[in-house]
PDB file of C-alpha atoms in Angstrom:
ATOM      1  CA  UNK A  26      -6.471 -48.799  -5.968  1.00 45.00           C
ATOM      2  CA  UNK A  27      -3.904 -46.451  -7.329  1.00 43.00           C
ATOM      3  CA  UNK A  28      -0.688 -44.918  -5.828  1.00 43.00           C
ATOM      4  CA  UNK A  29       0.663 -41.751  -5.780  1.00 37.00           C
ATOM      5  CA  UNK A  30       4.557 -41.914  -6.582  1.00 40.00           C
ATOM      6  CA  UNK A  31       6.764 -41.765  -3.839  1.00 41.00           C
ATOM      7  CA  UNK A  32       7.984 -38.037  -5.066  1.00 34.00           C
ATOM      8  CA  UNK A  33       4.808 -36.718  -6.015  1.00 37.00           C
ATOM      9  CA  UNK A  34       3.293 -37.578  -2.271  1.00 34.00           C
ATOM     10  CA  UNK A  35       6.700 -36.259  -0.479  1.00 34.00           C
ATOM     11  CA  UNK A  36       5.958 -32.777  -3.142  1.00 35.00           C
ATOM     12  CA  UNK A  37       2.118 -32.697  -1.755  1.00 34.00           C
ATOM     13  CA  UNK A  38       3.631 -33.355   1.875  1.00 33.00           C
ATOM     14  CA  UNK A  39       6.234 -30.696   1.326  1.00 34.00           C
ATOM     15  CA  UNK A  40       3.435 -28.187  -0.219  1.00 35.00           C
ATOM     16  CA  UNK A  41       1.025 -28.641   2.544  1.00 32.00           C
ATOM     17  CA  UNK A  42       3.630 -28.099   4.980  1.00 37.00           C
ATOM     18  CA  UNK A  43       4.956 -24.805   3.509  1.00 37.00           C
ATOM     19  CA  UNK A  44       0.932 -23.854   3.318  1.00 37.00           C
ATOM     20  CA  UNK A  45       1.092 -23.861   6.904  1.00 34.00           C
ATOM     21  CA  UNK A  46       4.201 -22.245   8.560  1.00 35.00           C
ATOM     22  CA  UNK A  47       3.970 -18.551   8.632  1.00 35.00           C
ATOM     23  CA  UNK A  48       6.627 -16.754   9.092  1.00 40.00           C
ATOM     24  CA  UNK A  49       4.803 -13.270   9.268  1.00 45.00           C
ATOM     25  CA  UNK A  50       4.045 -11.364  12.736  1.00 50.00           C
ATOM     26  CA  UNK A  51       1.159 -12.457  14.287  1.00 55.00           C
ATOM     27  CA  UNK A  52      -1.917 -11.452  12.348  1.00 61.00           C
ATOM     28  CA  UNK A  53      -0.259 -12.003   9.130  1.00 81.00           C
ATOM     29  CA  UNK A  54       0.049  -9.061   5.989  1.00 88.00           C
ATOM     30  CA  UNK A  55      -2.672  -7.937   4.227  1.00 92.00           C
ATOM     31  CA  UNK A  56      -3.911  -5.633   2.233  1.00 94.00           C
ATOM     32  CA  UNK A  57      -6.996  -3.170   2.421  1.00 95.00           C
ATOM     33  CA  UNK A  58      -8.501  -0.983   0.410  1.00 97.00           C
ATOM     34  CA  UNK A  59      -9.012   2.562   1.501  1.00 97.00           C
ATOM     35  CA  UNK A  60     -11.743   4.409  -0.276  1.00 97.00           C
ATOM     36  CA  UNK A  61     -12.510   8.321   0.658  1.00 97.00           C
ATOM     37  CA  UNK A  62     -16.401   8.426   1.231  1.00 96.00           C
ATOM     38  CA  UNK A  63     -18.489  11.820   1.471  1.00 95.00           C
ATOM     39  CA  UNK A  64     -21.764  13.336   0.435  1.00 93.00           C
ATOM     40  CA  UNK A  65     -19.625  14.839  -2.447  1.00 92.00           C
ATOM     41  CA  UNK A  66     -19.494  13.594  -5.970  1.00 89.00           C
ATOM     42  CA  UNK A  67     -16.017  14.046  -7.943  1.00 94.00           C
ATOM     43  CA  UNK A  68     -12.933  14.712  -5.732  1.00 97.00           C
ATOM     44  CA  UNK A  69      -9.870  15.373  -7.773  1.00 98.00           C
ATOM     45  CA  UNK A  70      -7.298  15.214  -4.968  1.00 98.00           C
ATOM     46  CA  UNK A  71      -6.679  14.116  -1.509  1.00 98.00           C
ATOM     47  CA  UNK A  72      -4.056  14.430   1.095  1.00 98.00           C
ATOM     48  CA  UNK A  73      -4.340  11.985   4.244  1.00 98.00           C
ATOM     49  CA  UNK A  74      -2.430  11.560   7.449  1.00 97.00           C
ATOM     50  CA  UNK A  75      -1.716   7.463   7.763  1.00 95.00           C
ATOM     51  CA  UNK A  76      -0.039   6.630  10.878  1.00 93.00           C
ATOM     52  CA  UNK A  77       2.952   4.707  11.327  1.00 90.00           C
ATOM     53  CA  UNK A  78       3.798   1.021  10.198  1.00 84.00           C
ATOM     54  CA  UNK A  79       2.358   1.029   7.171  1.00 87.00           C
ATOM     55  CA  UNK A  80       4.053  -1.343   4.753  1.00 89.00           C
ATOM     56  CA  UNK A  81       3.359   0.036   1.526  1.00 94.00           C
ATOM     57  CA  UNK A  82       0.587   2.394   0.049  1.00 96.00           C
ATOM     58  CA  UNK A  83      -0.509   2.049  -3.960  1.00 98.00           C
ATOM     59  CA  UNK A  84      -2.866   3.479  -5.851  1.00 98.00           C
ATOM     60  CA  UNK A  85      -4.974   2.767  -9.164  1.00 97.00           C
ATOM     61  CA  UNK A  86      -4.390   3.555 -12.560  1.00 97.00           C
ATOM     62  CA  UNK A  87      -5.452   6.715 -13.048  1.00 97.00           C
ATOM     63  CA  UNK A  88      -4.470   8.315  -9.718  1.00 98.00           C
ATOM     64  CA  UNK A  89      -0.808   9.715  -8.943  1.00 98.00           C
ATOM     65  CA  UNK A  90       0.406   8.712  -5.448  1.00 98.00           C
ATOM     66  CA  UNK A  91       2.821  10.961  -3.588  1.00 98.00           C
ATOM     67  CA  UNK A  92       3.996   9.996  -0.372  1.00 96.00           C
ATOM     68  CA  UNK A  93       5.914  12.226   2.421  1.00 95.00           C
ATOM     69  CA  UNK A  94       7.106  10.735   5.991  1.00 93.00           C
ATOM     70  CA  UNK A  95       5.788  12.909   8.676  1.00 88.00           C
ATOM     71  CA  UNK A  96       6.841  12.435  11.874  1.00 88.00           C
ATOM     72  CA  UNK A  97       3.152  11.706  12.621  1.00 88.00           C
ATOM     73  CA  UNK A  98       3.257   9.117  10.031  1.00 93.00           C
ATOM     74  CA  UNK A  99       2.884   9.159   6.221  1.00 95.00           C
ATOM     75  CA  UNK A 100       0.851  11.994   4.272  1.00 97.00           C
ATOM     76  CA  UNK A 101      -0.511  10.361   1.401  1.00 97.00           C
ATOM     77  CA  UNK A 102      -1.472  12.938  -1.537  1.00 98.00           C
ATOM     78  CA  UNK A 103      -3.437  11.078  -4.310  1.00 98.00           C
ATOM     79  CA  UNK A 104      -4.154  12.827  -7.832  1.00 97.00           C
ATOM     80  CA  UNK A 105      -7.287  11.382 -10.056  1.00 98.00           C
ATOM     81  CA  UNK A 106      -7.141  12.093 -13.213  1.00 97.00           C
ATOM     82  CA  UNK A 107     -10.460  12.918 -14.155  1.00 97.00           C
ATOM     83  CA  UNK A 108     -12.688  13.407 -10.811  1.00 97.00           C
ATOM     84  CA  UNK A 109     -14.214  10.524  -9.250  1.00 96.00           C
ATOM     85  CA  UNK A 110     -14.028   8.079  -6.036  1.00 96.00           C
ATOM     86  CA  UNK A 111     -10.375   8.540  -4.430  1.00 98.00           C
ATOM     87  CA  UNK A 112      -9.546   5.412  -3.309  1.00 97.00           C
ATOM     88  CA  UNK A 113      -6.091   3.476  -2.716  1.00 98.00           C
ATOM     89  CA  UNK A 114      -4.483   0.634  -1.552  1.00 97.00           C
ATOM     90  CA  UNK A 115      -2.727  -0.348   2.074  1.00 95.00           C
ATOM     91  CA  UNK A 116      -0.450  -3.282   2.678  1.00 95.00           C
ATOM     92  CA  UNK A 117      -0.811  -3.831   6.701  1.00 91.00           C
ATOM     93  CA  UNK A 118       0.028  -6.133   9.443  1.00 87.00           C
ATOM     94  CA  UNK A 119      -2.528  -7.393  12.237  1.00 84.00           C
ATOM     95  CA  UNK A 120      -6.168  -7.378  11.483  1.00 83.00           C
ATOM     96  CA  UNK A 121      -6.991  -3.215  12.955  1.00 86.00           C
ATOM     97  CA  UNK A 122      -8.040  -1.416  10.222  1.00 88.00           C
ATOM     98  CA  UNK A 123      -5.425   1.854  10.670  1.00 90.00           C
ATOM     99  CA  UNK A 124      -6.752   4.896  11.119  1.00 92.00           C
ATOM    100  CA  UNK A 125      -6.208   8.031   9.111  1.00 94.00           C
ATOM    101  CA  UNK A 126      -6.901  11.679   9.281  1.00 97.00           C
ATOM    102  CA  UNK A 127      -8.128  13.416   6.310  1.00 98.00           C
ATOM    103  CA  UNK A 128      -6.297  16.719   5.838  1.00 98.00           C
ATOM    104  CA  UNK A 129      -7.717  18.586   2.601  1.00 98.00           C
ATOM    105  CA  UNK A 130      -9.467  17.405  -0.308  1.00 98.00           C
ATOM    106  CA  UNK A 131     -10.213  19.520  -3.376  1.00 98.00           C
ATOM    107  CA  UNK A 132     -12.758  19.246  -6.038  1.00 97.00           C
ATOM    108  CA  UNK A 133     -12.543  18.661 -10.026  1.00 96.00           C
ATOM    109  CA  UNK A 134     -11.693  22.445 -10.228  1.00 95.00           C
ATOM    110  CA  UNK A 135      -9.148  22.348  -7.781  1.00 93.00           C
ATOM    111  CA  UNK A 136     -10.966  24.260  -5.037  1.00 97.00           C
ATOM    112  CA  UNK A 137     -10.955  22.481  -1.033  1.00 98.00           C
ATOM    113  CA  UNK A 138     -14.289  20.957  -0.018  1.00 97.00           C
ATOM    114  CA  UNK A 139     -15.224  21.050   3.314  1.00 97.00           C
ATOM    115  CA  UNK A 140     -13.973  17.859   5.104  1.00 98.00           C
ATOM    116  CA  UNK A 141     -17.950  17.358   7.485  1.00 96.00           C
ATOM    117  CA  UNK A 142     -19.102  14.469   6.439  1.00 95.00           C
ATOM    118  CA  UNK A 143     -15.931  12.793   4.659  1.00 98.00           C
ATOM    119  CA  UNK A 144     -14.457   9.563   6.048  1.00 97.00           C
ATOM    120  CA  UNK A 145     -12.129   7.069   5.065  1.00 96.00           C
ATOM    121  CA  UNK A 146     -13.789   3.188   4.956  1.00 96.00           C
ATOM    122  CA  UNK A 147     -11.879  -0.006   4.267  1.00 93.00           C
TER     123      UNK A 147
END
């Protein structure tokens, strides 16, 4: 029968211990992605309402992120650079997916679609 080393079985000890504290709110941090889902093929731009509490909001190559605090929340404008799916990124707390209100989105020519039918899924 082998033995672990004294050290190397306090390390695993230590490791699994660390694996199991949390010290985030309950529900933990995560991160979701958003993607913006219509009828419509190639959307160049987006702007969307997120509400408050959001940790942090990326986006992926290819698409510039702007983001304004509104006392509502955070608008969210995202750029692609050639039209396509807009989509980003969300780092949250809790398990709710947040919700979001879709304020404009234009085509690959720049011009505003009509928002029926458009909806943000995570």
């Amino acid at each position: 029968m082998h033995r672990l080393p004294g050290l190397a079985l306090c390390a695993m000890l230590v490791a699994l211990g660390n694996g199991c504290r949390s010290d985030s709110p309950a529900g933990g941090h995560r991160v979701v992605t958003a993607r913006l889902v219509s009828q419509h093929q190639g959307d160049a731009a987006a702007l969307i309402l997120l509400p408050p509490g959001l940790e942090a909001v990326s986006a992926p190559t290819g698409t510039t992120l702007v983001t304004e605090p509104d006392g509502a929340g955070t608008r969210v404008l995202l750029f692609r650079d050639h039209p396509g799916r807009i989509e980003f990124q969300l780092r949250v707390t809790g398990q709710e997916e947040p919700t979001a209100t879709i304020l404009e989105v234009a085509d690959g020519n720049n011009l505003p679609r009509n928002l029926a039918g458009y909806e943000l899924r995570y």
